[in-house]
Each structure stands twice: as structure tokens, then as C-alpha cells.
Short mmCIF file of C-alpha atoms and ligand atoms in Angstrom, two decimals:
data_model
loop_
_atom_site.label_atom_id
_atom_site.label_comp_id
_atom_site.label_asym_id
_atom_site.label_seq_id
_atom_site.Cartn_x
_atom_site.Cartn_y
_atom_site.Cartn_z
CA MET A 15 0.00 0.00 0.00
CA ARG A 16 1.25 3.46 -0.81
CA THR A 17 1.23 5.85 2.07
CA ARG A 18 1.03 9.56 1.58
CA PHE A 19 3.37 11.65 3.66
CA GLY A 20 0.55 13.35 5.59
CA VAL A 21 -0.99 10.01 6.47
CA CYS A 22 2.31 8.74 7.79
CA GLN A 23 2.82 11.85 9.91
CA ARG A 24 -0.66 11.63 11.42
CA LYS A 25 -0.72 7.95 12.13
CA ARG A 26 0.60 6.17 15.13
CA ARG A 27 3.72 4.15 14.39
CA TYR A 28 4.57 0.70 15.63
CA ALA A 29 8.09 -0.65 15.60
CA SER A 30 7.02 -4.17 14.78
CA GLU A 31 4.13 -5.90 13.11
CA ALA A 32 3.57 -7.90 16.30
CA GLU A 33 3.07 -4.70 18.26
CA ALA A 34 0.63 -3.35 15.68
CA LEU A 35 -1.23 -6.66 15.67
CA GLU A 36 -1.59 -6.55 19.42
CA VAL A 37 -3.27 -3.16 19.19
CA ALA A 38 -5.46 -4.35 16.31
CA ALA A 39 -6.56 -7.36 18.34
CA ARG A 40 -7.73 -5.11 21.18
CA ALA A 41 -9.47 -2.57 18.98
CA ASP A 42 -13.26 -2.44 18.59
CA VAL A 43 -12.97 -1.94 14.87
CA VAL A 44 -11.28 -4.03 12.22
CA LEU A 45 -7.70 -2.93 11.76
CA ARG A 46 -4.84 -4.34 9.77
CA PRO A 47 -1.18 -3.56 10.20
CA TYR A 48 0.88 -2.66 7.17
CA ARG A 49 4.44 -1.59 6.67
CA CYS A 50 4.83 2.01 5.70
CA ALA A 51 7.16 2.71 2.82
CA LEU A 52 7.99 6.13 4.22
CA CYS A 53 8.95 5.49 7.83
CA ARG A 54 9.59 1.73 7.50
CA GLN A 55 7.51 1.12 10.57
CA PHE A 56 3.99 -0.20 10.92
CA HIS A 57 0.69 1.64 10.87
CA LEU A 58 -2.84 0.38 11.24
CA THR A 59 -5.50 0.80 8.61
CA GLY A 60 -9.22 0.16 8.53
CA ARG A 61 -8.96 -0.83 4.91
CA THR A 62 -8.90 -4.58 4.70
CA LYS A 63 -9.09 -5.02 0.94
CA GLY A 64 -6.14 -7.04 -0.27
CA MET A 65 -4.82 -7.36 3.26
CA ARG A 66 -3.69 -10.61 4.76
CA VAL A 67 -6.01 -11.81 7.51
CA PRO A 68 -4.12 -11.81 10.80
CA GLN A 69 -3.88 -14.97 12.86
CA PHE A 70 -5.90 -13.58 15.75
CA VAL A 71 -8.89 -13.08 13.45
CA LEU A 72 -8.70 -16.69 12.28
CA ASP A 73 -8.38 -17.88 15.86
CA ARG A 74 -11.42 -15.88 16.89
CA LYS A 75 -13.44 -17.24 14.03
CA LYS A 76 -12.48 -20.78 14.95
CA GLU A 77 -13.45 -20.15 18.54
CA GLU A 78 -16.83 -18.76 17.53
CA GLU A 79 -17.50 -21.71 15.28
CA SER A 80 -16.62 -24.18 18.01
CA ARG A 81 -19.18 -22.48 20.24
CA GLY A 82 -21.77 -22.91 17.52
CA ALA A 83 -22.22 -19.21 16.90
ZN1 ZN B 125 4.82 5.81 8.09
#
């Protein structure tokens, strides 16, 4: 994903994808981490199109299915 300079400046940065994922997992909305080409760190985006589904989402889905939801 291409990141515009202004977006990079405004967004919170995470040093690692794991850190960004942790925040995404706790968030109330769907967020996906991506590596920023400008700062080389990770940001979160609400855009999920073309994004890899993180493991915690798959785990949650599995858990829901096992509960019969
Ligand atoms: Zn950035």
C-alpha cells in the first residue's frame, strides 16, 4: 500500500508488526497492520481489501464456530 506523507505523519507508528497486531486485536474496529514505505515502521489501517487476515482473526473465528455461533 502506498502511504502519503501526511498520512504517515498523522498515524501512530509501531516498531514491529507484532506490536501493531496486538493493538489491532484489542481494537473495537477491524484494523490491519501494514508496513509504511515512508517510515519503514507499521501503521494500522481500517482498509482490509487485499490485506492478509491476521492470525488472531482466524483464531477468533475458529473459537466462535466451536461455540456454535
Ligand atoms: Zn509511516
